[in-house]
PDB file of C-alpha atoms in Angstrom:
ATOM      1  CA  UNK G   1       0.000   0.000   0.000  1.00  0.00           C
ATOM      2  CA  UNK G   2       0.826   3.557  -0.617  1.00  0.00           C
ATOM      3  CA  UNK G   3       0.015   6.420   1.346  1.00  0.00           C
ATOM      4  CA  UNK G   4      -1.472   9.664  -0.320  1.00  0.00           C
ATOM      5  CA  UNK G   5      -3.503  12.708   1.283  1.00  0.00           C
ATOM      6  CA  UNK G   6      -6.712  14.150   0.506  1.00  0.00           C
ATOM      7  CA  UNK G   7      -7.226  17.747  -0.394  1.00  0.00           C
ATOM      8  CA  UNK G   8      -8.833  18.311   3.451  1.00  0.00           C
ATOM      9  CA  UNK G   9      -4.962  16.677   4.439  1.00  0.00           C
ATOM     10  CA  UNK G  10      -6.387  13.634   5.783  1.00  0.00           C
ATOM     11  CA  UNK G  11      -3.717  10.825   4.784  1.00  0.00           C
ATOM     12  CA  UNK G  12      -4.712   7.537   3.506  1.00  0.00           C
ATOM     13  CA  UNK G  13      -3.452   4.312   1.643  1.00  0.00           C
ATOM     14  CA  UNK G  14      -4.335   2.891  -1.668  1.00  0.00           C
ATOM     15  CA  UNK G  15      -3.269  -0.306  -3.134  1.00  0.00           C
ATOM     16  CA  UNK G  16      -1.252   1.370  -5.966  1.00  0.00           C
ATOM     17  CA  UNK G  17      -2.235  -2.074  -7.888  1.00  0.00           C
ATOM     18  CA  UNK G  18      -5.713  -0.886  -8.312  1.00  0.00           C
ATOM     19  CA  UNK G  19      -4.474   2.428 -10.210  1.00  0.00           C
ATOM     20  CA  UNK G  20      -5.993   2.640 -13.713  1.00  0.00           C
ATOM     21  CA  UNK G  21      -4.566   6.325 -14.027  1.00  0.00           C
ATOM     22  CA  UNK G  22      -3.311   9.243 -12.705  1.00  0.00           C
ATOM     23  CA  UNK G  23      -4.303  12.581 -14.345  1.00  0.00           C
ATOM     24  CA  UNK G  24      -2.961  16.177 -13.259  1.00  0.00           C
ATOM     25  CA  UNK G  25      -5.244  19.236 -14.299  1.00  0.00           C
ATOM     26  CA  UNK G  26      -4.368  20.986 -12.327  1.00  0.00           C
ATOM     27  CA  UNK G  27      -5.088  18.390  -9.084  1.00  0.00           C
ATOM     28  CA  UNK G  28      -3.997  15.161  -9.200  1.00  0.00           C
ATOM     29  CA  UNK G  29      -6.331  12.329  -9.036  1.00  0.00           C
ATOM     30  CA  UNK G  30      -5.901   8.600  -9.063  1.00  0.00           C
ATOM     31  CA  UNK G  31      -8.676   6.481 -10.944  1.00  0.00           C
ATOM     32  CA  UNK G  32      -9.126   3.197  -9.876  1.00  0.00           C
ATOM     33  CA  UNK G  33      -9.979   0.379 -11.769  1.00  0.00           C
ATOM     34  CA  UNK G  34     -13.344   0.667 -10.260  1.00  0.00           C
ATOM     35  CA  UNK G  35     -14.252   3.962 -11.542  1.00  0.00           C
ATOM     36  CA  UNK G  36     -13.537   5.677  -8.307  1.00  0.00           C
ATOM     37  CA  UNK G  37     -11.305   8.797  -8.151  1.00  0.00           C
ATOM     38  CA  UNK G  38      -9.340  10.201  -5.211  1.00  0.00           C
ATOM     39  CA  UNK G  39      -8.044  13.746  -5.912  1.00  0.00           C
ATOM     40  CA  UNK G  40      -5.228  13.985  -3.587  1.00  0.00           C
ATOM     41  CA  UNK G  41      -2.365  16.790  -2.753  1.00  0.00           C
ATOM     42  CA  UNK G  42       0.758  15.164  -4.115  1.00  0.00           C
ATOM     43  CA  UNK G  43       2.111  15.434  -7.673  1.00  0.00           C
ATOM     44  CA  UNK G  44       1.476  13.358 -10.233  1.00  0.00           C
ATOM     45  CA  UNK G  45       5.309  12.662  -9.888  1.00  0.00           C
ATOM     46  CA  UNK G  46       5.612  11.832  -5.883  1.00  0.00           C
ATOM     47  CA  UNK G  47       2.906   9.330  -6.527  1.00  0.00           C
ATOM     48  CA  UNK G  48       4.889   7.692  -9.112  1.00  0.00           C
ATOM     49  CA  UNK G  49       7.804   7.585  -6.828  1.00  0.00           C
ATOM     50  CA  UNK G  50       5.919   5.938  -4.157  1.00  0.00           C
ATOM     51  CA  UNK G  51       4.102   3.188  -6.408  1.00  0.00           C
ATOM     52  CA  UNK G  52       8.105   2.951  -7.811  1.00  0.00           C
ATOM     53  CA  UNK G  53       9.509   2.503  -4.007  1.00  0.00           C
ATOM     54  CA  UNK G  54       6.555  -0.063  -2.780  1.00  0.00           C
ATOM     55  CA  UNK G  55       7.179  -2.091  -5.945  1.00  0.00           C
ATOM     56  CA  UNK G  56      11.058  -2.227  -5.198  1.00  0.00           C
ATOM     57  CA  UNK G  57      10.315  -2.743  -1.568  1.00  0.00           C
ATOM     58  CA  UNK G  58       7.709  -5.849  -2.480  1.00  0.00           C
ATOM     59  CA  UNK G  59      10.318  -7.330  -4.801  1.00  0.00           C
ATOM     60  CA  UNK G  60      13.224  -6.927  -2.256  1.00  0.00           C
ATOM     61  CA  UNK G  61      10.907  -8.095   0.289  1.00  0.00           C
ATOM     62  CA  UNK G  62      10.694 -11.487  -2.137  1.00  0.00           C
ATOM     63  CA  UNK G  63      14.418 -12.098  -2.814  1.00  0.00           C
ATOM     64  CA  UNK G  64      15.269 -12.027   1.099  1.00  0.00           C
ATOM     65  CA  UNK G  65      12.518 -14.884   1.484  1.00  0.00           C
ATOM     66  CA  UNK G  66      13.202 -16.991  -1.605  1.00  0.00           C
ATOM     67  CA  UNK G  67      17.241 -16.900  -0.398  1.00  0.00           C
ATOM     68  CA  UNK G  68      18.830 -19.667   1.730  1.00  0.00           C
ATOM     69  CA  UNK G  69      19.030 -18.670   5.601  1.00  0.00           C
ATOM     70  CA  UNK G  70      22.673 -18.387   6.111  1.00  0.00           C
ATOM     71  CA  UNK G  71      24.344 -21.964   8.164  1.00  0.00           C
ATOM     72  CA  UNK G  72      26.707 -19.554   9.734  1.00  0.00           C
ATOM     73  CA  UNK G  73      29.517 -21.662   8.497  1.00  0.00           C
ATOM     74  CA  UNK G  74      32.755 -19.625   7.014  1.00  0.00           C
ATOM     75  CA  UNK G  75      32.549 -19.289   3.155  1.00  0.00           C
TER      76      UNK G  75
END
C-alpha cells in the first residue's frame, strides 16, 4: 500500500495495484480500476515515486525470502 492525502490533508493508503490512471489538471487524481477517483495533494510525480519505491520494496521483500538462511559456516 501507498500512502497519499486528501485535499482536506487527511492521509490515507491505496493499493497502488488498483491504479488505472493518474491525471494532473491541475489536481492530481488517481482512478481506480473501479471507476472511483481520489483527488489527492501530491504530484502526479511523488505518486509515481511511491508506487516505484513499494514495488522495489515488495520485490526486495521477495528475494530475502526466496534466499537460503545463512548456516553460519565460514565461506
Amino acid at each position: 500500500m501507498i500512502t497519499v492525502t486528501r485535499l482536506n490533508h487527511v492521509p490515507f493508503a491505496v493499493n497502488p495495484d488498483l491504479i488505472e490512471r493518474i491525471n494532473a489538471d491541475p489536481d492530481t487524481t488517481l482512478t481506480m480500476v473501479d471507476g472511483v477517483r481520489y483527488v489527492v495533494t501530491e504530484s502526479m510525480a511523488e505518486v509515481i515515486d511511491r508506487i516505484t519505491g513499494y514495488r522495489a520494496e515488495v520485490l526486495e521483500r521477495a528475494y530475502r525470502l526466496g534466499r537460503p538462511a545463512d548456516s553460519g559456516e565460514g565461506s
